[in-house]
Every structure is written in structure tokens, then in C-alpha cells.
Amino acid sequence: MKKPTILVLGAGYGGLMTVVNLQKKLGVDDAEVILVNKNDYHYESTWLHEASAGTLRPDQVRYDIKDVIKSDRVKFVKATVENIDVNSKKVATTAGDLTYDYLVIALGFEGETFGIEGLDKYAFSIANVNAARQIRDHIHYQFSTWSLEEERDDSRLTIVVGGAGFTGIEFLGELANRIPELCAEYDVPREKVRVICVEASPMVLPGFDPELVDYAKAQLQSKGVEFSIGTPVVQATPEGVKIKTGEEEFDFIKAGTVVWAAGVRGNSLIETSGIESNRARVRVEKDLRAPNFNDVFIVGDCSFMINEEANRPYPPTAQIAMQQGEVAAENIIALMNGRETKTFVPDIKGTVCSLGDEDAVGVVYGKKLTGKKASFMKKVIDNRALLMVGGPSLVLKKGKFNLL
Amino acid sequence: MKKPTILVLGAGYGGLMTVVNLQKKLGVDDAEVILVNKNDYHYESTWLHEASAGTLRPDQVRYDIKDVIKSDRVKFVKATVENIDVNSKKVATTAGDLTYDYLVIALGFEGETFGIEGLDKYAFSIANVNAARQIRDHIHYQFSTWSLEEERDDSRLTIVVGGAGFTGIEFLGELANRIPELCAEYDVPREKVRVICVEASPMVLPGFDPELVDYAKAQLQSKGVEFSIGTPVVQATPEGVKIKTGEEEFDFIKAGTVVWAAGVRGNSLIETSGIESNRARVRVEKDLRAPNFNDVFIVGDCSFMINEEANRPYPPTAQIAMQQGEVAAENIIALMNGRETKTFVPDIKGTVCSLGDEDAVGVVYGKKLTGKKASFMKKVIDNRALLMVGGPSLVLKKGKFNLL
């Protein structure tokens, strides 16, 4: 009998956890496991705000895929997925077409600009390692250009962060710590630099405990971050962003750097795959399979699940993606052996939002934390992700040890 | 009797050596010494090619002026000189007008673009610390942008260096070493990067021994540097440079970065000062005074002297500027005491052109050197400049100790 082919698309948290669990639980002859990824490295997408602000080097937020897969059990294909067709069971990639018996789609998120004019052209997005590196280098270039100019344009030193959600706030936390360093490096007076968070909705960190939100906002403000809340960005231009401040009132913020960190969607390849989706996210069955396609699993940010207790969707987090990867692997093995699949139930251990290296807010095992304790837990969570995928050796290599 | 005022403009090699020698040889009550400089730091202009390529951090190529002057003997004014009028003995600065009994003009060089269209707008110049920082950051930004682009424009990774003189070659040497590091950091294949030196004249490193020139060129070529010699740049555009390759033949080199390192002139303030000059350089008297102005000394790159033995001008080097500073200080003291001034005679100990961290070519005490030996001597020379201005403590703080 021919070995079944398990094709995993994407080596983010969800895809890599699927593969790592498959290679742990399957014998060499049980299946052919193929992992397709654009890069030959995995990156910690939850650490990209640090690489973007320049507080972590890009090579610190990624590791080689070959370090965590066993080459006798998993075939790695470095290629970009170009099309998915679940009806004909065909995946087109830059390295040729692939077919499968079981497919795991783990292609992650894309930035969502909600059709706002100019954002796709004039705003940066904390989308991947390359994008993070560009944001960092762009900010450096603005600082060095300001220092050199005869007639100085102070708006070069203004950074607008669109979005006061998780990513926006974490990025602001890193920036707030990084700015004084940049000012020293580039001979820029601190008061010339503005960091402004613009948010459409009336609140910061929606879904977080109000006490923690107040703490986070106050801490960032004490480091000079300004907030413009309830003022949607309506247009981005090469000079900055136009925001709506009232019924018919608008304001323009001149800024040398605009980073859009508001809203994500699933990978757009989903939308042409034949699977029903909304903003490229698939409302998966209880066992993580795509509706109507019994051989297709969706894990991570391309999947969508309702938390019935809270009556709202689960957020797209690394924590859930990793748990999904584990269950997807188990369920594929169950199907291979004619057993029933199991229901995926997220186990939310906690959520911590970093506010820079030594500060954070969050809830862990039901307990509210702020400051150094929260920051400590954040690093424990970051290291745990490494441990689950690559074991202790990966933690030693890429872990965060500045715990206190 | 009123103390005479000695006003020194510029804290480069020449100006700082003047001040350091004045404070050594004058008593507290002998004169009021005022040093005016744009920045509160001195920078090693002979190390700027390293900061530009990113092989030295900008803070490694500069030190605080207050670290080398004695505040009870020298008054430091952080200001930009705006106008010099030697007829009315008035110097206008951003910190107000100053007058003097003795003036030392040590304002250094400016880039010379020879009227070539677009160079002032579209080419970078290794002019000062701020400019070096911008060149480095610009190259980084080009690399990160290339990595991120869907449709990659390889010309982003092309760096044109205009000029195969001393500065051009030293910058190429640093770049050649830095490119492989950048490729690793930015996931760029080495073969995508082009570094091209474009030179109008038919030779590389004019004035150097032909054997050393051949060595330098071959070493740089072995690291991937291309040379286009005898092909003047006739125009710079946002896309690159147009070069003249024949009688009526032209070529266009598309390049994301153009650095102009061909030719320097004196500071343009000289041209409106009332002193006769050519390309803002003053042909000084034998005792370093300006012709017709007995109270004005010119040292460093704004001065011009003929080497009568060789029947050509002395090159504008740090070595000569420092020696001039020493003699200018002596001659001012001589004038104060009614003694005769002495004639300045350059003592050329050697000239070494760096080819990156571990390689160089040069002549030291009449001996031709290449490779590690020459590189060693280059660092000895660099450290000696620190020693002469700031003593052993400055060498310890800013010196180059990776000698072999």
C-alpha cells in the first residue's frame, strides 16, 4: 500500500507544531510528510515588534527549520505557495505542483487595511522578518537624514502607529524604550521625536481588563507615547495620515514613519482555494477540518473559532495555533488509522502584552499581573514556545534569558 | 594690558592641534583662546569611510572636545560659523559675533562635484559623521527593501563609488569586507550585489607607486569590486549615474546608492572672507599666514602649499593638518612675543591607504608595504593622531587595537 502524503503549508507556529508532532508520533514508513515554506527559517511572529523597533536583531527572532525537523521523517520544500485547489487536491508552488492525502493549511495572517486609501502604499506592516527589518532601517534612515539636513524637517522623527490592539501596544512599548537610545546614537534631542498611537475604536487593548489597560496606557504615556483614540485613519499619504477627529472634522499628522498594526486577516490564498471563508479565515469544524473537505485541516490565523462561553471569536494567537497544530497532527493520525477525530478545545493559560523589555500587563492562570512580574511571565511564554517546537536546545539557542 | 584673543575656527585635525598646542605652551593669563566648532565633538575624518560602510560605529570615530581641552585655558563655543570678514576682523556665528587678535581658520574640506549635474542631489558624500551615518543607513534600507519586495529590483543592491582616489579606495575596501556580512544579515545572495568604482582619470590612486596600485586594485577585484576607469560621470539621477565611455558613447549604471568620493575643496566661507583663494583653498605663506593678513593663519584642508621638490601641491591630509596646527600655535606665540615666525615644512612620514580591516598599501619611511604589515602601520598612524591630540588616555578610549 502506498504511504499517505501529508502536506503541511507554512512553518509558523501552527504548521511547525503539526510537523513536529507528526514526526514524533509517526514511524518512518507510516506517511510521507512534506513541509512547504517560503523561507528556510521559522520566525517568532509574536516577537516581530521587537525586531521592528530594533530592540532584537532579526536573526534573534528566527531559527532554521532544519534545526527542528528530522530530515528522514519530513521532507522540507523551500517554496512559495501560489495556489491551493482543494477540489482537485492540488497545491501549486514555485517548486512545482504537489498533491496530498491530507492537507494542513497553516499560512498565517496578512495585514488588513480595511480599504483605507494609501495604507497599502505608504504604511509599513509588521508582517514578517523582512518587513520588520525594513521598519527598523527606515526609522534609522529618518533619524540619520534629520541629523544631516540643513533645514530640519522634524516630522521625519514622528512615528505613527495605527492600532492600539495587541501588536500596536507591544510595538509602542519597544519603541518607547528604543527612542532614547536612538536619540543618543543620532544626536537627536528627545523632545523632537513624537510617537503617536492612532486608534479608530474608543478603546486601547480591547478585551483586556480595564485596570490593566489603564496601567499600560499610563506607562506608555510616561515614556512620551501620545494617544489619539476614537480617531480613525481615513487616508495615508507619503507625508503622513489623515485622521477623523469629529463628525466633519479631520486632522493631518505629518509623519516620516507610519506603521499599520491594526487588524489581520487570513492568507488570501484561502479565498481562491474552494473553501468557504470570511476575510480569508475559515470557520473550522470542531476537529479543525475545513467544512466539506474531510482531508483538509486549517490551523493558526487562517482558522476561525467561536468561544461559546464568551460568545466571541478566539483571538488569533500563537498559543492557540500551537495547540491546534498538536491536535491536527493527532487527528490526521486518527484518520489514517480509521479512528475518530477529537474535538479541539483551546486551553488559554494566559495572555500577556509586553510593554518593552521590563514591563508588561496580562492575565496568567486567572491572575492579573503588571510590571516586572508580567514581563517575566511573557518571557517564560516566549521560551515555552521554543521548548514545545524545538526542545531545550532551541531554548538555549534562541531563548530570552534577561528574565529579571 | 588686555590679553590677546586667539580665535580658532574648527575642531578638526588642524584646529584641535592648534588649540592643544596653545594650551600646552601658553600660561592662563597669556591669551584668551576661543575654539568654535559646529559639534561638541571632534571626528576622525580619515575614519569616516569606515562609519559609512558600517564597519565602525559612528561613536567610535569621534570624541568629545571637552575630553582634550582644558576649560580654564580654552573657551569652547558650540556654534556654526556663518561668515568670516578678515578686513573688519569679525566672525559671525550662530552664537553671535566674535572678534580676534589672531585668527586660525581650520574649517576643513567640502565635497567638490565639479558642476556635474545631479551629483549634489542624488549622490552621498562622505563629508562628516552625520553623512557617514546616513550612507550606512541608506545601504541598510536598500538591502531590507530588496528582501521584502515582491518584484525585486536588483539595482537597489548596486553601489557606485565615484572616484578612485584615496577616499574612494578606502571606502571600497571597507565595503568589500562589509558586503558579505550584509548579505548574511539580509538574506541577499552575494552575486546580486554590485560595487562599482567609476573614475574619470585613467588611473587608480594617483600619486601612489604603480606596484602598490596594482596590488590594491587586484585585492579589491578579488573581493568583487568592479572598476570603470577613464569613464567620467556626466550626470547623476535618482536611478543612478550616466558615464562617458567613449568619444560620443555613454552608459548608464542603475544604482540604488551613489557615493561621490572624488575631489575636495576648501570651506566655502573662505570665498567670502576677503582672502584670495582657489576652490576655497588659500595658498598660504611659508609661516601658514594668509597672504596680506598678518593675523590670520590657515591650517588643514583650507590651506594650499606647493611641494617644490615634486612641483605639485601637497595633498590635504590629516598628517599635514596636524603638523600645521602645531606650527600655527608656535607662530602665534612668536608674534605675541615679538619674535619671528618659523617656516612650516611638512614631514611626510608615510602614506597608507587602507583596503579594509586587514589589508592596506602604502609607503612608510620610504618603505613600500602591502597587506597586514601596511594595515598594522595604518592603525599605528590612526592611534598616533589620537595620541598627539589627547594623549594616552584618548588612545585607550578610541584607539584601534585589532592590530593584527
mmCIF file of C-alpha atoms in Angstrom, chain B residues 116-119 122 232-237 240-244 251-252 258:
data_model
loop_
_atom_site.group_PDB
_atom_site.id
_atom_site.type_symbol
_atom_site.label_atom_id
_atom_site.label_comp_id
_atom_site.label_asym_id
_atom_site.label_seq_id
_atom_site.Cartn_x
_atom_site.Cartn_y
_atom_site.Cartn_z
ATOM 1 C CA ILE B 116 28.344 67.598 -12.615
ATOM 2 C CA GLU B 117 24.572 67.604 -12.961
ATOM 3 C CA GLY B 118 22.616 65.915 -10.189
ATOM 4 C CA LEU B 119 25.555 64.882 -8.014
ATOM 5 C CA TYR B 122 21.468 62.274 -5.827
ATOM 6 C CA PRO B 232 33.762 60.260 -16.195
ATOM 7 C CA VAL B 233 30.401 60.567 -14.509
ATOM 8 C CA VAL B 234 28.488 63.131 -16.518
ATOM 9 C CA GLN B 235 25.156 63.039 -14.715
ATOM 10 C CA ALA B 236 23.542 61.622 -11.609
ATOM 11 C CA THR B 237 19.827 60.871 -11.443
ATOM 12 C CA GLY B 240 21.986 56.018 -10.959
ATOM 13 C CA VAL B 241 24.777 57.612 -12.956
ATOM 14 C CA LYS B 242 25.456 58.284 -16.627
ATOM 15 C CA ILE B 243 29.088 57.753 -17.561
ATOM 16 C CA LYS B 244 31.032 58.688 -20.659
ATOM 17 C CA ASP B 251 26.495 54.198 -20.460
ATOM 18 C CA PHE B 252 24.012 54.274 -17.620
ATOM 19 C CA VAL B 258 25.831 56.532 -5.363
#
